PDB file of C-alpha atoms in Angstrom:
ATOM      1  CA  MET A   1      34.650 -14.509  49.606  1.00  0.00           C
ATOM      2  CA  LYS A   2      36.377 -12.632  46.876  1.00  0.00           C
ATOM      3  CA  ILE A   3      35.876  -8.945  46.733  1.00  0.00           C
ATOM      4  CA  PRO A   4      35.228  -7.769  43.224  1.00  0.00           C
ATOM      5  CA  SER A   5      37.710  -5.548  41.609  1.00  0.00           C
ATOM      6  CA  PHE A   6      37.247  -2.116  40.084  1.00  0.00           C
ATOM      7  CA  GLN A   7      39.081  -0.484  37.647  1.00  0.00           C
ATOM      8  CA  GLY A   8      37.645   2.791  37.182  1.00  0.00           C
ATOM      9  CA  ARG A   9      36.263   2.854  33.736  1.00  0.00           C
ATOM     10  CA  SER A  10      34.050   5.457  32.470  1.00  0.00           C
ATOM     11  CA  ASP A  11      31.268   3.307  31.990  1.00  0.00           C
ATOM     12  CA  PRO A  12      28.292   4.049  34.633  1.00  0.00           C
ATOM     13  CA  GLU A  13      27.141   0.467  34.071  1.00  0.00           C
ATOM     14  CA  ALA A  14      30.115  -0.982  35.122  1.00  0.00           C
ATOM     15  CA  TYR A  15      30.507   0.812  38.218  1.00  0.00           C
ATOM     16  CA  LEU A  16      26.501  -0.195  39.138  1.00  0.00           C
ATOM     17  CA  GLU A  17      27.331  -3.498  38.637  1.00  0.00           C
ATOM     18  CA  TRP A  18      30.620  -3.322  40.937  1.00  0.00           C
ATOM     19  CA  GLU A  19      28.771  -1.695  43.322  1.00  0.00           C
ATOM     20  CA  LYS A  20      25.876  -3.889  43.639  1.00  0.00           C
ATOM     21  CA  LYS A  21      28.244  -6.976  43.989  1.00  0.00           C
ATOM     22  CA  MET A  22      29.802  -5.227  46.906  1.00  0.00           C
ATOM     23  CA  GLU A  23      26.612  -4.978  48.812  1.00  0.00           C
ATOM     24  CA  PHE A  24      25.633  -8.402  48.297  1.00  0.00           C
ATOM     25  CA  VAL A  25      29.018  -9.183  49.786  1.00  0.00           C
ATOM     26  CA  PHE A  26      28.756  -7.114  52.707  1.00  0.00           C
ATOM     27  CA  ASP A  27      25.106  -8.591  53.464  1.00  0.00           C
ATOM     28  CA  CYS A  28      26.827 -12.000  53.992  1.00  0.00           C
ATOM     29  CA  TYR A  29      29.249 -10.562  56.673  1.00  0.00           C
ATOM     30  CA  ASN A  30      28.778  -8.229  59.900  1.00  0.00           C
ATOM     31  CA  TYR A  31      31.413  -5.890  58.903  1.00  0.00           C
ATOM     32  CA  SER A  32      31.696  -2.271  60.480  1.00  0.00           C
ATOM     33  CA  GLU A  33      31.583   0.618  58.106  1.00  0.00           C
ATOM     34  CA  ILE A  34      35.229   1.645  57.865  1.00  0.00           C
ATOM     35  CA  LYS A  35      36.043  -2.018  57.212  1.00  0.00           C
ATOM     36  CA  LYS A  36      33.566  -2.271  54.140  1.00  0.00           C
ATOM     37  CA  VAL A  37      35.698   0.719  52.907  1.00  0.00           C
ATOM     38  CA  LYS A  38      38.978  -0.336  53.424  1.00  0.00           C
ATOM     39  CA  LEU A  39      37.669  -3.812  51.671  1.00  0.00           C
ATOM     40  CA  ALA A  40      36.265  -1.963  48.675  1.00  0.00           C
ATOM     41  CA  VAL A  41      39.796  -0.088  48.511  1.00  0.00           C
ATOM     42  CA  ILE A  42      42.065  -2.893  48.618  1.00  0.00           C
ATOM     43  CA  GLU A  43      40.302  -4.323  45.308  1.00  0.00           C
ATOM     44  CA  PHE A  44      41.153  -0.908  43.307  1.00  0.00           C
ATOM     45  CA  SER A  45      43.487  -1.067  40.372  1.00  0.00           C
ATOM     46  CA  ASP A  46      43.959   1.127  37.122  1.00  0.00           C
ATOM     47  CA  TYR A  47      42.584   4.573  37.478  1.00  0.00           C
ATOM     48  CA  ALA A  48      40.805   3.571  40.228  1.00  0.00           C
ATOM     49  CA  ILE A  49      43.347   3.319  42.958  1.00  0.00           C
ATOM     50  CA  THR A  50      45.215   6.643  41.638  1.00  0.00           C
ATOM     51  CA  TRP A  51      41.929   8.421  41.838  1.00  0.00           C
ATOM     52  CA  TRP A  52      41.320   7.228  45.095  1.00  0.00           C
ATOM     53  CA  ASP A  53      44.612   8.106  46.749  1.00  0.00           C
ATOM     54  CA  GLN A  54      44.592  11.712  45.066  1.00  0.00           C
ATOM     55  CA  LEU A  55      40.994  12.179  47.051  1.00  0.00           C
ATOM     56  CA  VAL A  56      42.306  11.029  50.256  1.00  0.00           C
ATOM     57  CA  ILE A  57      45.370  13.333  50.025  1.00  0.00           C
ATOM     58  CA  ASN A  58      43.077  15.928  48.685  1.00  0.00           C
ATOM     59  CA  ARG A  59      40.535  15.724  52.156  1.00  0.00           C
ATOM     60  CA  ARG A  60      43.580  15.680  54.102  1.00  0.00           C
ATOM     61  CA  ARG A  61      44.842  18.975  52.503  1.00  0.00           C
ATOM     62  CA  ASN A  62      41.666  20.717  53.029  1.00  0.00           C
ATOM     63  CA  ARG A  63      41.056  19.246  56.550  1.00  0.00           C
ATOM     64  CA  GLU A  64      38.032  17.317  55.469  1.00  0.00           C
ATOM     65  CA  ARG A  65      36.903  14.229  57.563  1.00  0.00           C
ATOM     66  CA  PRO A  66      37.965  11.418  55.689  1.00  0.00           C
ATOM     67  CA  ILE A  67      35.471   8.801  54.017  1.00  0.00           C
ATOM     68  CA  ASP A  68      34.807   6.316  56.949  1.00  0.00           C
ATOM     69  CA  THR A  69      30.994   4.804  55.849  1.00  0.00           C
ATOM     70  CA  TRP A  70      30.173   2.945  52.770  1.00  0.00           C
ATOM     71  CA  GLU A  71      27.202   5.159  51.845  1.00  0.00           C
ATOM     72  CA  GLU A  72      29.610   7.867  51.854  1.00  0.00           C
ATOM     73  CA  MET A  73      31.900   6.195  49.630  1.00  0.00           C
ATOM     74  CA  LYS A  74      28.865   5.349  47.356  1.00  0.00           C
ATOM     75  CA  VAL A  75      28.016   9.044  46.821  1.00  0.00           C
ATOM     76  CA  VAL A  76      31.560  10.198  46.211  1.00  0.00           C
ATOM     77  CA  MET A  77      31.889   7.209  43.637  1.00  0.00           C
ATOM     78  CA  ARG A  78      28.623   7.729  42.008  1.00  0.00           C
ATOM     79  CA  LYS A  79      29.253  11.583  41.487  1.00  0.00           C
ATOM     80  CA  ARG A  80      32.824  10.399  39.884  1.00  0.00           C
ATOM     81  CA  PHE A  81      31.815   7.619  37.675  1.00  0.00           C
ATOM     82  CA  VAL A  82      28.233   8.136  37.102  1.00  0.00           C
ATOM     83  CA  PRO A  83      27.317  11.215  34.938  1.00  0.00           C
ATOM     84  CA  SER A  84      24.683  13.372  35.817  1.00  0.00           C
ATOM     85  CA  TYR A  85      22.786  12.735  32.465  1.00  0.00           C
ATOM     86  CA  TYR A  86      23.046   9.049  32.617  1.00  0.00           C
ATOM     87  CA  TYR A  87      19.272   8.789  34.360  1.00  0.00           C
ATOM     88  CA  ARG A  88      17.920  11.055  31.928  1.00  0.00           C
ATOM     89  CA  GLU A  89      19.136   8.842  29.459  1.00  0.00           C
ATOM     90  CA  LEU A  90      17.796   5.779  30.844  1.00  0.00           C
ATOM     91  CA  TYR A  91      14.312   7.652  31.124  1.00  0.00           C
ATOM     92  CA  LYS A  92      14.371   8.329  27.344  1.00  0.00           C
ATOM     93  CA  LYS A  93      15.893   4.672  26.664  1.00  0.00           C
ATOM     94  CA  LEU A  94      12.934   3.141  28.527  1.00  0.00           C
ATOM     95  CA  GLN A  95      10.386   5.446  26.409  1.00  0.00           C
ATOM     96  CA  GLY A  96      11.558   4.343  23.014  1.00  0.00           C
ATOM     97  CA  LEU A  97      12.456   0.701  24.143  1.00  0.00           C
ATOM     98  CA  ARG A  98      11.270  -1.641  22.034  1.00  0.00           C
ATOM     99  CA  GLN A  99      11.564  -5.604  20.778  1.00  0.00           C
ATOM    100  CA  GLY A 100      12.887  -5.329  17.653  1.00  0.00           C
ATOM    101  CA  SER A 101      15.424  -7.919  16.540  1.00  0.00           C
ATOM    102  CA  ARG A 102      15.968  -9.231  20.145  1.00  0.00           C
ATOM    103  CA  SER A 103      13.913 -12.002  21.696  1.00  0.00           C
ATOM    104  CA  VAL A 104      11.163 -11.685  24.269  1.00  0.00           C
ATOM    105  CA  GLU A 105      13.272 -12.447  27.086  1.00  0.00           C
ATOM    106  CA  ASP A 106      16.401 -10.289  26.234  1.00  0.00           C
ATOM    107  CA  TYR A 107      13.883  -7.516  25.654  1.00  0.00           C
ATOM    108  CA  TYR A 108      12.366  -7.757  28.879  1.00  0.00           C
ATOM    109  CA  LYS A 109      15.674  -8.043  30.669  1.00  0.00           C
ATOM    110  CA  GLU A 110      16.634  -4.957  29.281  1.00  0.00           C
ATOM    111  CA  MET A 111      13.847  -3.332  30.182  1.00  0.00           C
ATOM    112  CA  GLU A 112      13.854  -4.531  33.683  1.00  0.00           C
ATOM    113  CA  ILE A 113      17.463  -3.589  34.354  1.00  0.00           C
ATOM    114  CA  ALA A 114      16.885  -0.279  32.879  1.00  0.00           C
ATOM    115  CA  MET A 115      14.269   0.317  35.679  1.00  0.00           C
ATOM    116  CA  ILE A 116      15.976  -1.015  38.541  1.00  0.00           C
ATOM    117  CA  ARG A 117      18.889   1.400  37.608  1.00  0.00           C
ATOM    118  CA  ALA A 118      16.744   4.366  37.155  1.00  0.00           C
ATOM    119  CA  ASN A 119      14.800   3.926  39.998  1.00  0.00           C
ATOM    120  CA  VAL A 120      11.716   3.654  38.561  1.00  0.00           C
ATOM    121  CA  GLU A 121       8.879   2.899  40.555  1.00  0.00           C
ATOM    122  CA  GLU A 122       5.251   2.505  38.960  1.00  0.00           C
ATOM    123  CA  ASP A 123       2.002   0.579  39.265  1.00  0.00           C
ATOM    124  CA  ARG A 124       2.017  -3.193  37.857  1.00  0.00           C
ATOM    125  CA  GLU A 125      -0.356  -2.123  35.058  1.00  0.00           C
ATOM    126  CA  ALA A 126       1.987   0.351  33.975  1.00  0.00           C
ATOM    127  CA  THR A 127       4.632  -1.798  33.713  1.00  0.00           C
ATOM    128  CA  MET A 128       2.699  -4.432  32.052  1.00  0.00           C
ATOM    129  CA  ALA A 129       1.434  -1.723  29.532  1.00  0.00           C
ATOM    130  CA  ARG A 130       4.903  -0.534  28.743  1.00  0.00           C
ATOM    131  CA  PHE A 131       6.123  -4.189  28.299  1.00  0.00           C
ATOM    132  CA  LEU A 132       3.301  -4.910  25.815  1.00  0.00           C
ATOM    133  CA  LEU A 133       3.731  -1.721  23.803  1.00  0.00           C
ATOM    134  CA  GLY A 134       7.401  -2.482  23.124  1.00  0.00           C
ATOM    135  CA  LEU A 135       6.424  -5.962  21.850  1.00  0.00           C
ATOM    136  CA  ASN A 136       6.635  -6.936  17.972  1.00  0.00           C
ATOM    137  CA  ARG A 137       3.402  -6.857  16.123  1.00  0.00           C
ATOM    138  CA  GLU A 138       2.648 -10.422  15.778  1.00  0.00           C
ATOM    139  CA  ILE A 139       3.475 -11.157  19.153  1.00  0.00           C
ATOM    140  CA  HIS A 140       1.571  -8.064  20.604  1.00  0.00           C
ATOM    141  CA  ASP A 141      -1.656  -9.062  18.929  1.00  0.00           C
ATOM    142  CA  LYS A 142      -1.950 -12.432  20.481  1.00  0.00           C
ATOM    143  CA  VAL A 143      -0.476 -11.923  24.019  1.00  0.00           C
ATOM    144  CA  GLU A 144      -3.067  -8.641  24.183  1.00  0.00           C
ATOM    145  CA  MET A 145      -5.986 -10.958  24.149  1.00  0.00           C
ATOM    146  CA  GLN A 146      -5.366 -12.550  27.488  1.00  0.00           C
ATOM    147  CA  HIS A 147      -5.900 -11.443  30.885  1.00  0.00           C
ATOM    148  CA  TYR A 148      -2.965 -11.385  33.133  1.00  0.00           C
ATOM    149  CA  VAL A 149      -2.704 -10.761  36.974  1.00  0.00           C
ATOM    150  CA  GLU A 150       1.310 -10.825  37.200  1.00  0.00           C
ATOM    151  CA  MET A 151       3.873  -9.686  34.981  1.00  0.00           C
ATOM    152  CA  GLU A 152       5.688 -12.657  34.874  1.00  0.00           C
ATOM    153  CA  ASP A 153       2.698 -14.384  33.383  1.00  0.00           C
ATOM    154  CA  MET A 154       2.334 -11.810  30.553  1.00  0.00           C
ATOM    155  CA  VAL A 155       6.367 -12.354  29.964  1.00  0.00           C
ATOM    156  CA  HIS A 156       5.684 -16.227  29.883  1.00  0.00           C
ATOM    157  CA  MET A 157       2.669 -15.882  27.461  1.00  0.00           C
ATOM    158  CA  ALA A 158       4.843 -13.576  25.098  1.00  0.00           C
ATOM    159  CA  ILE A 159       7.784 -16.006  24.920  1.00  0.00           C
ATOM    160  CA  LYS A 160       5.491 -18.822  24.121  1.00  0.00           C
ATOM    161  CA  VAL A 161       3.945 -17.252  21.274  1.00  0.00           C
ATOM    162  CA  GLU A 162       7.354 -16.256  19.680  1.00  0.00           C
ATOM    163  CA  GLN A 163       8.208 -19.947  19.900  1.00  0.00           C
ATOM    164  CA  GLN A 164       5.125 -21.063  18.165  1.00  0.00           C
ATOM    165  CA  LEU A 165       5.779 -18.432  15.426  1.00  0.00           C
ATOM    166  CA  LYS A 166       9.524 -19.815  15.009  1.00  0.00           C
ATOM    167  CA  ARG A 167       7.894 -23.117  14.807  1.00  0.00           C
ATOM    168  CA  GLY A 168       5.239 -22.160  12.158  1.00  0.00           C
ATOM    169  CA  SER A 169       8.139 -20.454   9.883  1.00  0.00           C
ATOM    170  CA  GLY A 170      10.300 -23.208  10.362  1.00  0.00           C
ATOM    171  CA  ILE A 171       7.750 -25.612   8.869  1.00  0.00           C
ATOM    172  CA  ARG A 172       6.989 -23.161   5.991  1.00  0.00           C
ATOM    173  CA  SER A 173      10.793 -22.888   5.131  1.00  0.00           C
ATOM    174  CA  GLY A 174      11.259 -26.553   5.468  1.00  0.00           C
ATOM    175  CA  HIS A 175       8.364 -27.530   3.164  1.00  0.00           C
ATOM    176  CA  ASN A 176       9.395 -24.933   0.294  1.00  0.00           C
ATOM    177  CA  SER A 177      12.913 -26.102   0.457  1.00  0.00           C
ATOM    178  CA  SER A 178      11.860 -29.467  -0.265  1.00  0.00           C
ATOM    179  CA  SER A 179       9.593 -28.638  -2.732  1.00  0.00           C
ATOM    180  CA  THR A 180      12.101 -26.949  -4.862  1.00  0.00           C
ATOM    181  CA  SER A 181      14.982 -29.058  -4.313  1.00  0.00           C
ATOM    182  CA  TRP A 182      13.224 -32.346  -5.553  1.00  0.00           C
ATOM    183  CA  LYS A 183      14.956 -34.027  -8.462  1.00  0.00           C
ATOM    184  CA  PRO A 184      14.052 -37.064 -10.445  1.00  0.00           C
ATOM    185  CA  SER A 185      16.287 -40.170  -9.318  1.00  0.00           C
ATOM    186  CA  HIS A 186      17.364 -41.073 -12.766  1.00  0.00           C
ATOM    187  CA  THR A 187      17.085 -39.665 -16.471  1.00  0.00           C
ATOM    188  CA  LYS A 188      16.760 -41.800 -19.553  1.00  0.00           C
ATOM    189  CA  PRO A 189      19.954 -41.559 -21.993  1.00  0.00           C
ATOM    190  CA  PHE A 190      19.747 -39.311 -25.149  1.00  0.00           C
ATOM    191  CA  ASP A 191      18.820 -41.500 -28.003  1.00  0.00           C
ATOM    192  CA  LYS A 192      19.714 -40.574 -31.458  1.00  0.00           C
ATOM    193  CA  SER A 193      17.636 -42.669 -33.089  1.00  0.00           C
ATOM    194  CA  GLN A 194      14.386 -41.118 -31.546  1.00  0.00           C
ATOM    195  CA  MET A 195      15.139 -37.667 -33.181  1.00  0.00           C
ATOM    196  CA  SER A 196      12.654 -36.802 -35.785  1.00  0.00           C
ATOM    197  CA  LYS A 197      14.132 -36.924 -39.102  1.00  0.00           C
ATOM    198  CA  PRO A 198      13.089 -34.415 -41.965  1.00  0.00           C
ATOM    199  CA  GLU A 199      10.043 -35.191 -44.225  1.00  0.00           C
ATOM    200  CA  PRO A 200      11.160 -35.152 -48.036  1.00  0.00           C
ATOM    201  CA  LYS A 201       9.779 -32.475 -49.274  1.00  0.00           C
ATOM    202  CA  PRO A 202       6.940 -33.483 -52.129  1.00  0.00           C
ATOM    203  CA  VAL A 203       8.175 -33.091 -56.152  1.00  0.00           C
ATOM    204  CA  THR A 204       6.012 -30.218 -57.414  1.00  0.00           C
ATOM    205  CA  THR A 205       5.480 -30.594 -61.176  1.00  0.00           C
ATOM    206  CA  SER A 206       4.535 -28.092 -63.125  1.00  0.00           C
ATOM    207  CA  HIS A 207       1.367 -28.480 -65.415  1.00  0.00           C
ATOM    208  CA  VAL A 208       1.371 -26.806 -68.786  1.00  0.00           C
ATOM    209  CA  PRO A 209      -1.904 -26.795 -70.526  1.00  0.00           C
ATOM    210  CA  GLN A 210      -2.259 -29.209 -73.499  1.00  0.00           C
ATOM    211  CA  GLY A 211      -3.084 -26.672 -75.981  1.00  0.00           C
ATOM    212  CA  LYS A 212       0.140 -24.909 -75.432  1.00  0.00           C
ATOM    213  CA  THR A 213       2.116 -28.305 -75.853  1.00  0.00           C
ATOM    214  CA  GLU A 214       0.617 -29.082 -79.504  1.00  0.00           C
ATOM    215  CA  ALA A 215       1.389 -25.472 -80.279  1.00  0.00           C
ATOM    216  CA  SER A 216       5.232 -25.541 -79.379  1.00  0.00           C
ATOM    217  CA  THR A 217       5.450 -29.027 -80.959  1.00  0.00           C
ATOM    218  CA  SER A 218       4.233 -27.770 -84.339  1.00  0.00           C
ATOM    219  CA  ARG A 219       6.490 -24.894 -84.130  1.00  0.00           C
ATOM    220  CA  ASN A 220       9.718 -27.112 -83.532  1.00  0.00           C
ATOM    221  CA  ARG A 221       8.858 -29.435 -86.530  1.00  0.00           C
ATOM    222  CA  ASP A 222       9.081 -26.003 -88.737  1.00  0.00           C
ATOM    223  CA  ILE A 223      12.487 -25.579 -87.149  1.00  0.00           C
ATOM    224  CA  LYS A 224      15.650 -26.659 -89.940  1.00  0.00           C
ATOM    225  CA  CYS A 225      18.913 -27.562 -88.821  1.00  0.00           C
ATOM    226  CA  PHE A 226      22.010 -26.239 -90.754  1.00  0.00           C
ATOM    227  CA  LYS A 227      24.400 -29.032 -89.910  1.00  0.00           C
ATOM    228  CA  CYS A 228      22.325 -32.110 -90.984  1.00  0.00           C
ATOM    229  CA  GLN A 229      19.620 -30.523 -92.754  1.00  0.00           C
ATOM    230  CA  GLY A 230      16.856 -32.052 -90.452  1.00  0.00           C
ATOM    231  CA  ARG A 231      13.861 -30.581 -88.811  1.00  0.00           C
ATOM    232  CA  GLY A 232      12.675 -30.030 -85.302  1.00  0.00           C
ATOM    233  CA  HIS A 233      16.053 -29.126 -83.768  1.00  0.00           C
ATOM    234  CA  ILE A 234      18.571 -26.090 -84.331  1.00  0.00           C
ATOM    235  CA  ALA A 235      22.335 -26.499 -84.948  1.00  0.00           C
ATOM    236  CA  SER A 236      23.331 -26.178 -81.126  1.00  0.00           C
ATOM    237  CA  GLN A 237      21.329 -29.259 -80.337  1.00  0.00           C
ATOM    238  CA  CYS A 238      21.960 -31.367 -83.390  1.00  0.00           C
ATOM    239  CA  PRO A 239      22.497 -35.120 -82.200  1.00  0.00           C
ATOM    240  CA  ASN A 240      24.337 -35.756 -85.718  1.00  0.00           C
ATOM    241  CA  ARG A 241      28.037 -35.046 -85.242  1.00  0.00           C
ATOM    242  CA  GLN A 242      28.581 -34.838 -89.346  1.00  0.00           C
ATOM    243  CA  VAL A 243      28.799 -31.427 -91.172  1.00  0.00           C
ATOM    244  CA  MET A 244      26.826 -31.328 -94.305  1.00  0.00           C
ATOM    245  CA  VAL A 245      28.429 -28.781 -96.807  1.00  0.00           C
ATOM    246  CA  LEU A 246      26.166 -27.060 -99.914  1.00  0.00           C
ATOM    247  CA  ARG A 247      28.498 -26.193-102.288  1.00  0.00           C
ATOM    248  CA  ASP A 248      27.706 -23.601-105.464  1.00  0.00           C
ATOM    249  CA  ASN A 249      26.532 -26.584-108.034  1.00  0.00           C
ATOM    250  CA  GLY A 250      24.129 -27.946-105.553  1.00  0.00           C
ATOM    251  CA  GLU A 251      26.572 -31.041-104.453  1.00  0.00           C
ATOM    252  CA  ILE A 252      26.296 -31.670-100.741  1.00  0.00           C
ATOM    253  CA  VAL A 253      29.280 -32.899 -99.138  1.00  0.00           C
ATOM    254  CA  THR A 254      29.604 -34.230 -95.646  1.00  0.00           C
ATOM    255  CA  GLU A 255      32.443 -34.206 -93.315  1.00  0.00           C
ATOM    256  CA  THR A 256      32.917 -36.155 -89.798  1.00  0.00           C
ATOM    257  CA  ARG A 257      35.437 -33.731 -88.359  1.00  0.00           C
ATOM    258  CA  ILE A 258      34.035 -30.895 -86.282  1.00  0.00           C
ATOM    259  CA  PRO A 259      34.488 -27.651 -87.918  1.00  0.00           C
ATOM    260  CA  THR A 260      35.921 -24.660 -86.235  1.00  0.00           C
ATOM    261  CA  PRO A 261      33.395 -21.667 -85.536  1.00  0.00           C
ATOM    262  CA  THR A 262      34.799 -19.474 -88.370  1.00  0.00           C
ATOM    263  CA  LYS A 263      34.146 -21.984 -90.929  1.00  0.00           C
ATOM    264  CA  CYS A 264      30.511 -23.250 -89.688  1.00  0.00           C
ATOM    265  CA  ARG A 265      29.403 -19.425 -89.952  1.00  0.00           C
ATOM    266  CA  HIS A 266      30.939 -19.392 -93.237  1.00  0.00           C
ATOM    267  CA  TRP A 267      28.837 -22.413 -94.544  1.00  0.00           C
ATOM    268  CA  ARG A 268      25.631 -21.349 -92.636  1.00  0.00           C
ATOM    269  CA  MET A 269      26.119 -18.128 -94.869  1.00  0.00           C
ATOM    270  CA  LEU A 270      26.715 -20.402 -98.163  1.00  0.00           C
ATOM    271  CA  ALA A 271      23.436 -22.545 -96.967  1.00  0.00           C
ATOM    272  CA  ARG A 272      21.349 -19.316 -96.517  1.00  0.00           C
ATOM    273  CA  ARG A 273      22.128 -18.336-100.082  1.00  0.00           C
ATOM    274  CA  ASN A 274      21.253 -21.607-101.457  1.00  0.00           C
ATOM    275  CA  ILE A 275      18.074 -21.918-100.038  1.00  0.00           C
TER     276      ILE A 275
END
């Protein structure tokens, strides 16, 4: 059987674990006390072997009796590797221990280890109340409704409730993801012919009263054109391209060419004098 090694780290939990393993080994064999000490020292390494060697030298120098029993060796090693405040920290940890993000099983294991290392001896009902108080609210409310005789029954019920809550949350999340991730298998291609064409705007006609139309036509008849001497239009709107010139003797002369603007004004002035 292999003897566990000890490096002498400044970790009280590591030392307590090594000490417990050594006691398990010693329970398997009928070793004498001095042999237990020697077997434990054989597996010392790193700082532990240096510390033990110096301890033996100091005891010889001070003419003290050598350590020759396992119980005496545990006292000396606990004094060195387990600080005095360690047990106070364990008690404080037990008072404020809560499940939090841990599982029910991990939470119970941590509570049990802390109680064992702190040498806590309490009634079974007190331990059950301590465990129930640290559970998460949704698990605590369901576990509290049942009656328990043993601590293990309460732990198993809490684990079962936790598994049911996980299954319920998994079903809800799966249902939500399936409903949101659904998409149609196919979509119709875009058809430009289905686009709505803009309707033509209706042509609005302005309605002019009949009386106004007749008055405007009567006034147009009185208008006289100075180019063709006709009526119903002005010279700029004259359809006749011939130019008629009224001379001083009253004779009217027509020309086919288009006169310049200067001559037109002159002829208009002559025509106005004769009229």
